[in-house]
PDB file of C-alpha atoms in Angstrom:
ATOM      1  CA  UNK W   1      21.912 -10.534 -25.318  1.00  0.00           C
ATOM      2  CA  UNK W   2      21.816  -6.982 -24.274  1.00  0.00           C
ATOM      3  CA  UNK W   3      20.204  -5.654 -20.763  1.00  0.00           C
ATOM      4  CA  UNK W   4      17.122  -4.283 -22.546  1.00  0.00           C
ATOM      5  CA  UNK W   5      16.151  -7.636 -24.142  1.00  0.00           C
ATOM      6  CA  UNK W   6      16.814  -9.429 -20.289  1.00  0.00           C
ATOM      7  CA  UNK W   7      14.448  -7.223 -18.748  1.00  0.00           C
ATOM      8  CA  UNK W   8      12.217  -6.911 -22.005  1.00  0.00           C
ATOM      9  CA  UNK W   9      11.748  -3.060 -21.405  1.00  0.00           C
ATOM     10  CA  UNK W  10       8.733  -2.274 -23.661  1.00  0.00           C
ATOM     11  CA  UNK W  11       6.696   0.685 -24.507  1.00  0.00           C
ATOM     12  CA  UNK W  12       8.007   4.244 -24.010  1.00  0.00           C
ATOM     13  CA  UNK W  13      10.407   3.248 -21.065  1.00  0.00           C
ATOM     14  CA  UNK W  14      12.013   0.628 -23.884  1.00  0.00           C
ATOM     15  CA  UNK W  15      12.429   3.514 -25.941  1.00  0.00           C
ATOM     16  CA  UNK W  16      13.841   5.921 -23.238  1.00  0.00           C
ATOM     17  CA  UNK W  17      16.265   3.303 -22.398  1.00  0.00           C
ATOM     18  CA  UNK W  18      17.676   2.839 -25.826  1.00  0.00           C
ATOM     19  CA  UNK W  19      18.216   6.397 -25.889  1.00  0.00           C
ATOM     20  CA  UNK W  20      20.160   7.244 -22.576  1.00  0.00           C
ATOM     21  CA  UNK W  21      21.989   3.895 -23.295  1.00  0.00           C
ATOM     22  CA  UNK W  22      23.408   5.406 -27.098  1.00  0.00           C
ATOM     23  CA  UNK W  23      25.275   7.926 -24.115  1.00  0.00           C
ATOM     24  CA  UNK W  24      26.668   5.459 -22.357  1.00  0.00           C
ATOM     25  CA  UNK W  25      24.160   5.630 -19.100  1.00  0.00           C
ATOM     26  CA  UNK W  26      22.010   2.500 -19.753  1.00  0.00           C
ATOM     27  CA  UNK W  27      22.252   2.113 -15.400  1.00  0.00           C
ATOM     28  CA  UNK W  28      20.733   5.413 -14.965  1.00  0.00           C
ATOM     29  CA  UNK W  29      17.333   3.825 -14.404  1.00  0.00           C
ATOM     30  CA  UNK W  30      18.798   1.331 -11.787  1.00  0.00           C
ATOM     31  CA  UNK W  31      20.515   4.607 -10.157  1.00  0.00           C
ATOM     32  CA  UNK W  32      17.031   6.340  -9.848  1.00  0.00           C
ATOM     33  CA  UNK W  33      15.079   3.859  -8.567  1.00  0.00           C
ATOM     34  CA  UNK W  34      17.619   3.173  -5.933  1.00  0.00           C
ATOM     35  CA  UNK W  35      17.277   7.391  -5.280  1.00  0.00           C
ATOM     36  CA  UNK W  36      13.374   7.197  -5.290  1.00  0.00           C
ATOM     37  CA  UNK W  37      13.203   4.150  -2.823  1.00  0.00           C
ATOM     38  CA  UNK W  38      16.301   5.764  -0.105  1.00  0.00           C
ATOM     39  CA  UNK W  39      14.330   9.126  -0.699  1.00  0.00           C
ATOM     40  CA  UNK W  40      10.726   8.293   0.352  1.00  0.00           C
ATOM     41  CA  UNK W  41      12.217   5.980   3.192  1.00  0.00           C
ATOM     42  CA  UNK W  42      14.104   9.408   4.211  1.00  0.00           C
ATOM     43  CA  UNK W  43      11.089  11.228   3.919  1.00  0.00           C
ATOM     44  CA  UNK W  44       9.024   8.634   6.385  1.00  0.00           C
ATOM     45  CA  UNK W  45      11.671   8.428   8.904  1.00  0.00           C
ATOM     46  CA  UNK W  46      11.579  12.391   8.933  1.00  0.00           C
ATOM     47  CA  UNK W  47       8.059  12.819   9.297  1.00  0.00           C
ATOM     48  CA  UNK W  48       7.794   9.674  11.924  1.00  0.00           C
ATOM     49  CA  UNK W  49      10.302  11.879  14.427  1.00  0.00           C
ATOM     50  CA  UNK W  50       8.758  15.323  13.454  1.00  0.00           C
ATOM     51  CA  UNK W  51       5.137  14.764  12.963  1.00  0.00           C
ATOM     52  CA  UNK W  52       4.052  11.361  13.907  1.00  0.00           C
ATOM     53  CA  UNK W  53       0.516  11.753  15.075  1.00  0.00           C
ATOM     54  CA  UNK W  54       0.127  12.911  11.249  1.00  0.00           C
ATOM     55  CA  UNK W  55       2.169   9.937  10.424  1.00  0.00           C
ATOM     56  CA  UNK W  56      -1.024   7.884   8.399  1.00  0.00           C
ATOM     57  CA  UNK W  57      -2.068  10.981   6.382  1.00  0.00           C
ATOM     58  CA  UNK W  58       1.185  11.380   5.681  1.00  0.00           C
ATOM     59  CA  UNK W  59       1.869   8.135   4.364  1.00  0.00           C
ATOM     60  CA  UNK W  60      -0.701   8.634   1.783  1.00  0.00           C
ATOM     61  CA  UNK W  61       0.830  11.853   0.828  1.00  0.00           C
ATOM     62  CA  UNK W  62       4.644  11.144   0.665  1.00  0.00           C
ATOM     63  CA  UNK W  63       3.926   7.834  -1.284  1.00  0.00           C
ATOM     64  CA  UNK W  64       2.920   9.229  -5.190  1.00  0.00           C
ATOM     65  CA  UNK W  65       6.850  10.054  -4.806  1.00  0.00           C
ATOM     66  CA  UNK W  66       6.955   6.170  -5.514  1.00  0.00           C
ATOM     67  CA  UNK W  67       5.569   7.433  -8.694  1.00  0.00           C
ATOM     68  CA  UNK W  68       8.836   8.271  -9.923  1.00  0.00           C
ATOM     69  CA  UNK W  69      10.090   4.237  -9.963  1.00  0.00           C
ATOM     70  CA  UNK W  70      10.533   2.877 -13.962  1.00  0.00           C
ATOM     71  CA  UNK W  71      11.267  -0.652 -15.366  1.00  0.00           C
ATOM     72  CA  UNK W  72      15.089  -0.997 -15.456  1.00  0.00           C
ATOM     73  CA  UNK W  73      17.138  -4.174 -16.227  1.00  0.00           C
ATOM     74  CA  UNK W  74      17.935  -5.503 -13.043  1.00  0.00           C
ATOM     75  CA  UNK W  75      16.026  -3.961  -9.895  1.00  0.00           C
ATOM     76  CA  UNK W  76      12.246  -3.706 -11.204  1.00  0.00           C
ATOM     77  CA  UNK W  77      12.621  -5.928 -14.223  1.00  0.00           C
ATOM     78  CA  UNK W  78       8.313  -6.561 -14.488  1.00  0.00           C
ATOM     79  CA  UNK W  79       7.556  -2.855 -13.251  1.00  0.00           C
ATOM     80  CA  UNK W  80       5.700  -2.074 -16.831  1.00  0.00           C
ATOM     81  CA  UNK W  81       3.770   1.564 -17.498  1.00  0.00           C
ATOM     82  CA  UNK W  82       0.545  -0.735 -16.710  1.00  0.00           C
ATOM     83  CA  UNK W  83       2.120  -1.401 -13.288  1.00  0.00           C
ATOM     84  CA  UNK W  84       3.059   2.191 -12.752  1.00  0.00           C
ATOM     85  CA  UNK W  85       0.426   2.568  -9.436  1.00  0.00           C
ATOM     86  CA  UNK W  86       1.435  -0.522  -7.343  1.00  0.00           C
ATOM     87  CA  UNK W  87       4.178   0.647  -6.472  1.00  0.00           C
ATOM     88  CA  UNK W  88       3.220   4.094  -4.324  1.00  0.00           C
ATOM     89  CA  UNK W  89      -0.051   1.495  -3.364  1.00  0.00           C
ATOM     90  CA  UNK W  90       1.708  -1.165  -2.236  1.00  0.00           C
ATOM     91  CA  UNK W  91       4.098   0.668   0.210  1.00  0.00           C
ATOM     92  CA  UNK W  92       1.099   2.996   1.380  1.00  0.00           C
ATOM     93  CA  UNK W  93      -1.008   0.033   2.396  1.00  0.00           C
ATOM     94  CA  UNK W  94       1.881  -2.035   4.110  1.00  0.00           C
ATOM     95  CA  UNK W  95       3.063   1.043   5.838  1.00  0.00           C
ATOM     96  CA  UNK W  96      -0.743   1.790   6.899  1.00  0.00           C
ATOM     97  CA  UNK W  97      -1.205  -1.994   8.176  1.00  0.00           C
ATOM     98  CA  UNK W  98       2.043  -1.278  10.260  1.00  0.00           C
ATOM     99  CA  UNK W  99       1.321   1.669  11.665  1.00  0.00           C
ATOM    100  CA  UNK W 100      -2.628   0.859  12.481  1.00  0.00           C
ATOM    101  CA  UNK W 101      -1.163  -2.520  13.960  1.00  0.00           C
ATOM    102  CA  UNK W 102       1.501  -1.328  16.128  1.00  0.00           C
ATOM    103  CA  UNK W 103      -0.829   1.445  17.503  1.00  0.00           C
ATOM    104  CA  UNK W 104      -3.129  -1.108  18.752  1.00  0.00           C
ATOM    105  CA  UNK W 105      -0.644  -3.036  20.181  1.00  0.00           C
ATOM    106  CA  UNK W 106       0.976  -0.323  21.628  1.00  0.00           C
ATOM    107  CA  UNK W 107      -2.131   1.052  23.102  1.00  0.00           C
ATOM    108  CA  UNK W 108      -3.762  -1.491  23.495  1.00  0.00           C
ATOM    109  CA  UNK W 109      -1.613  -3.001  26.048  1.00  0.00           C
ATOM    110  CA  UNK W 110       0.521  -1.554  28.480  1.00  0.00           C
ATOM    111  CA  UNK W 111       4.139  -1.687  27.794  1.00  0.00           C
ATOM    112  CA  UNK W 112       5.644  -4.832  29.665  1.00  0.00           C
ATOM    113  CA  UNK W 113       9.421  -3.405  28.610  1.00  0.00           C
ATOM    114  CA  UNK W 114       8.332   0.102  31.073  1.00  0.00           C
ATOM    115  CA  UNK W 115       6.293  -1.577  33.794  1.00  0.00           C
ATOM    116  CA  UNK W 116       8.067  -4.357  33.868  1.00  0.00           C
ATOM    117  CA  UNK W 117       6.798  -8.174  35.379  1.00  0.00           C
ATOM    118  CA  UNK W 118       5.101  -7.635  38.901  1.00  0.00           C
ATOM    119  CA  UNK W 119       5.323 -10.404  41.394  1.00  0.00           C
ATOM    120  CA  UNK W 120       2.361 -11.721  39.665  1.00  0.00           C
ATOM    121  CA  UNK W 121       4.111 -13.046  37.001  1.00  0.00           C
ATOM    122  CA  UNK W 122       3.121 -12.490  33.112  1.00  0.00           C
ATOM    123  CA  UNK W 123      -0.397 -12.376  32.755  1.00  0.00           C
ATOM    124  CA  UNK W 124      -0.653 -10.340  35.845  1.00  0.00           C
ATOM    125  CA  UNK W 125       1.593  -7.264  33.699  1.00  0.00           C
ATOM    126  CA  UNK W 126      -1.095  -7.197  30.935  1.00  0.00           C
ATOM    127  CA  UNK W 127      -4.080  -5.148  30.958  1.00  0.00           C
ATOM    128  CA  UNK W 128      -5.901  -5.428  27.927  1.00  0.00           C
ATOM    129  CA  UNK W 129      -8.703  -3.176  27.099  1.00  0.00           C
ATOM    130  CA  UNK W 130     -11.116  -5.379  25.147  1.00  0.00           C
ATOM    131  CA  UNK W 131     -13.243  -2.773  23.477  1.00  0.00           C
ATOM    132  CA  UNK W 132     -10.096  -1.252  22.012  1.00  0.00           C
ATOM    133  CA  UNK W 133      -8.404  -4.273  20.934  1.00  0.00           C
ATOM    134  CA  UNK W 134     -11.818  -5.594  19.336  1.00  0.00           C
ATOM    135  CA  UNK W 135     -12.879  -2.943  17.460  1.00  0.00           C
ATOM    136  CA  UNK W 136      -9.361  -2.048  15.839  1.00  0.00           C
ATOM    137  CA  UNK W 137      -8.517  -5.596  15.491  1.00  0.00           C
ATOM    138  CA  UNK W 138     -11.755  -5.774  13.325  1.00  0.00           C
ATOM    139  CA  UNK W 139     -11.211  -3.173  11.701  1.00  0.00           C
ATOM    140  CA  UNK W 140      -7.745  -4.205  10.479  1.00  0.00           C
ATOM    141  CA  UNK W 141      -8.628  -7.903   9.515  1.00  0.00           C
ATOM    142  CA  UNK W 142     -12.103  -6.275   7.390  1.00  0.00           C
ATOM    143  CA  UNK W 143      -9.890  -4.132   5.348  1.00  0.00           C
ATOM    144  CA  UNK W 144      -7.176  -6.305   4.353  1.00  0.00           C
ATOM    145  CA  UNK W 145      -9.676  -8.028   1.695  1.00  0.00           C
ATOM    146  CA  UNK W 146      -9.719  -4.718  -0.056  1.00  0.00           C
ATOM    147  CA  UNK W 147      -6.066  -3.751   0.292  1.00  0.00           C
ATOM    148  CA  UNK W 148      -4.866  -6.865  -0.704  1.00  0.00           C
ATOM    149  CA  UNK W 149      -7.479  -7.529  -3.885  1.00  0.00           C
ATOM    150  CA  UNK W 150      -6.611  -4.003  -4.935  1.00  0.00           C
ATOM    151  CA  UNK W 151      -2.711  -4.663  -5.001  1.00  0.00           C
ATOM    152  CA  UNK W 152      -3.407  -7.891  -6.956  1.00  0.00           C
ATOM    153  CA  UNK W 153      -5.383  -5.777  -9.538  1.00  0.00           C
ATOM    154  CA  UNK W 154      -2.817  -3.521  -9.926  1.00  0.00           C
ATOM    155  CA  UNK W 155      -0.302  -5.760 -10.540  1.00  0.00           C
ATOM    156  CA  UNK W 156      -2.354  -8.354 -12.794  1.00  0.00           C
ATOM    157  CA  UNK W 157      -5.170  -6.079 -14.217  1.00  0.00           C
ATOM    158  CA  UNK W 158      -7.481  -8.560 -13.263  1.00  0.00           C
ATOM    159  CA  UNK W 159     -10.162  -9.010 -11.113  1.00  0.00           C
ATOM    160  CA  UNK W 160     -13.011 -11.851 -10.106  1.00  0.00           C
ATOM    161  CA  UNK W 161     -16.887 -10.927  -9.322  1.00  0.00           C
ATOM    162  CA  UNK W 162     -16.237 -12.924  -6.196  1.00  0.00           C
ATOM    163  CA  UNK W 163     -12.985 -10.410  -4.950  1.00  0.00           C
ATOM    164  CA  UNK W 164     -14.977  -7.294  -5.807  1.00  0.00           C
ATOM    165  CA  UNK W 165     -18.354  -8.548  -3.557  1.00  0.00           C
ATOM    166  CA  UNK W 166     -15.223  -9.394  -0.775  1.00  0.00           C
ATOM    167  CA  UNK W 167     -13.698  -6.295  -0.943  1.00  0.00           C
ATOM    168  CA  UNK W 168     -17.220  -4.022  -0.985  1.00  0.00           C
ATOM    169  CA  UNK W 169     -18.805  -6.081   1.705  1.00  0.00           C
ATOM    170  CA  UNK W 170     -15.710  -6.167   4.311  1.00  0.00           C
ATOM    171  CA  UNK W 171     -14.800  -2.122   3.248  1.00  0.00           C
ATOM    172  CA  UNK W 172     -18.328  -1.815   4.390  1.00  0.00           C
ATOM    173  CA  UNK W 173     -18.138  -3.501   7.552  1.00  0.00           C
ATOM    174  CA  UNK W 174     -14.980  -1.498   8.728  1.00  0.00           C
ATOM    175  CA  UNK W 175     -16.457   1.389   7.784  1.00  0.00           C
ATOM    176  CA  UNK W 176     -19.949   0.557  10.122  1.00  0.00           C
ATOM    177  CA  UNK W 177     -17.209  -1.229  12.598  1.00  0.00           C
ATOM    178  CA  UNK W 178     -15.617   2.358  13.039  1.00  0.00           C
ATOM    179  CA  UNK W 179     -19.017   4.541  12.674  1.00  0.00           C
ATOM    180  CA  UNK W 180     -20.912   2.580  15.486  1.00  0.00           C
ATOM    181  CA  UNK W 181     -18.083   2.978  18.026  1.00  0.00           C
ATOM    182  CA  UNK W 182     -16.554   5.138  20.513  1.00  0.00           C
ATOM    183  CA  UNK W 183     -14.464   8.044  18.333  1.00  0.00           C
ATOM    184  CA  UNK W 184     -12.260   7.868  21.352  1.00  0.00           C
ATOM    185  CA  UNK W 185     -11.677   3.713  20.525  1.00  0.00           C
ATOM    186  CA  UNK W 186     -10.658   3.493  17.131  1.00  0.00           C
ATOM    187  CA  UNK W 187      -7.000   4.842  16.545  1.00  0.00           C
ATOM    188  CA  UNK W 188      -6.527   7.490  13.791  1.00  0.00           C
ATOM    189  CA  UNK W 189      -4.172   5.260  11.677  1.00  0.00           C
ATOM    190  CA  UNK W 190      -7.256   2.835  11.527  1.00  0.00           C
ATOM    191  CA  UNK W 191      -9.464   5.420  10.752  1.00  0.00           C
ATOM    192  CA  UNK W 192      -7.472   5.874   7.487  1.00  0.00           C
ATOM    193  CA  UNK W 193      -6.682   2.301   7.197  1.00  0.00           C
ATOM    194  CA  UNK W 194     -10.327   1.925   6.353  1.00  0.00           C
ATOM    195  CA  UNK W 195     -10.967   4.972   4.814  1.00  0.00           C
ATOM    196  CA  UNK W 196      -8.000   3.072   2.504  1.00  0.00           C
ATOM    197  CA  UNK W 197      -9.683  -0.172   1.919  1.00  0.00           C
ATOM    198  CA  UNK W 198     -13.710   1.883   1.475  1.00  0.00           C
ATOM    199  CA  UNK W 199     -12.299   4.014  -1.875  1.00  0.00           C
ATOM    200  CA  UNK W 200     -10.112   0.503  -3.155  1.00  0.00           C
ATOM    201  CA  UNK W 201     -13.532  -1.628  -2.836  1.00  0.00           C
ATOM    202  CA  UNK W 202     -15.061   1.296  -4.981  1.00  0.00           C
ATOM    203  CA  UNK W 203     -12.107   1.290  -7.725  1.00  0.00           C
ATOM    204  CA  UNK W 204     -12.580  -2.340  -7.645  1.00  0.00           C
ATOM    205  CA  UNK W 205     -15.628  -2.686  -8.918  1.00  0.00           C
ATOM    206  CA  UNK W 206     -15.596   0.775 -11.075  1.00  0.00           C
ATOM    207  CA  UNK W 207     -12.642  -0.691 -12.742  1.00  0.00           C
ATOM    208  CA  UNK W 208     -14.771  -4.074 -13.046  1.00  0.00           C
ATOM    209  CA  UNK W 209     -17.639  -1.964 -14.244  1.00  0.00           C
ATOM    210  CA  UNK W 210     -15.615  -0.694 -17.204  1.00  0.00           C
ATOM    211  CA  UNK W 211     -13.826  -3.505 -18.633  1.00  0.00           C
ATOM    212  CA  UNK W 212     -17.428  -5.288 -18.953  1.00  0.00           C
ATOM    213  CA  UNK W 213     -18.470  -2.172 -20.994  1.00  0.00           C
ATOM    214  CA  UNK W 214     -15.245  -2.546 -23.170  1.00  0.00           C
ATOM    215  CA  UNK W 215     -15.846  -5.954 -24.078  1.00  0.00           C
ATOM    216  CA  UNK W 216     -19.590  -5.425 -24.546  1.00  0.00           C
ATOM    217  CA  UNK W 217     -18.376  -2.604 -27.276  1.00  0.00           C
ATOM    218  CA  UNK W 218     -15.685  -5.107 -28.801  1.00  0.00           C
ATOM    219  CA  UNK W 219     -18.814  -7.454 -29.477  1.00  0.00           C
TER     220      UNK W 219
END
């Protein structure tokens, strides 16, 4: 059978296909999807060496290049027009979590590779500052309910009562987590990190909102 019925390539990209593959180019959608990915992964090691205290706003702004990925035959085989936004959403949230959770461990503790073990042995060589590490920490672990139920949804279209409550009650609690503490404490990159997982808990249950409305008008 031929490529296009493999990957089932539907909708307008099944019809773009069929047309660049009458010229002979039927792996030109591999080819730039393999360009998109190597170019924003350029453009975040680029930014990390030039500008990486702005590396989290950053993120959010390099990643609608991700935009630019299509359903091909081999590489992104389920990536369908529905699907289009988990793919710049995905690899702004993982590269977020990264970011947030290396800064807190980075900060959080000192360095054993530059101070190296004292006479004192392991434990001695850590200083952790609890107030940091507890309010970042909690941060983190509040918004992943919202990151991660938003990336399903985007993938699936689908959504439970039960992940929405989650994801509004936890976006919530980072938020207050981050509000009621030190401005000095909370890292930047966890500062967006929530500010992430506050407007997914919202498109959550707006998108929840309106596919209850479009049944109620089907019936």
């Amino acid at each position: 059978s031929s490529s296009v019925n493999r990957a089932n390539i539907g909708g307008l990209a099944g019809v773009n296909y069929q047309k660049i593959k009458a010229v002979g180019m039927s792996y030109l959608p591999e080819v730039v999807n393999l360009v998109t990915v190597m170019c924003y992964g350029l453009c975040l090691w680029v930014n990390s060496n030039l500008n990486g205290e702005h590396m989290p706003a950053m993120t959010l702004v390099l990643s609608p290049i991700l935009l630019l990925l299509s359903q091909d035959s081999i590489l992104l085989r389920k990536l369908t027009d529905r699907r289009r936004y988990f793919p710049p959403y995905a690899a702004a949230a993982c590269v977020l979590l990264y970011i947030a959770a290396s800064d807190v461990v980075s900060f959080g503790i000192v360095d054993l590779w530059s101070t190296g073990v004292p006479s004192g042995g392991l434990l001695a060589s850590i200083d952790f500052d609890a107030e940091f590490l507890g309010v970042n920490v909690a941060a983190i672990m509040l918004c992943l309910p919202s990151i991660f139920g938003t990336i399903g949804y985007l993938w699936s279209q689908k959504s439970t009562n039960g992940n929405v409550w989650v994801s509004m009650v936890t976006g919530l609690a980072a938020m207050a987590a981050i509000s009621v503490s030190d401005t000095d404490v909370v890292e930047e990159s966890v500062k967006t990190l929530v500010g992430v997982a506050v407007v997914s808990a919202v498109v959550l249950s707006a998108s929840k909102g309106e596919r209850k409305k479009r049944r109620e008008r089907i019936l």
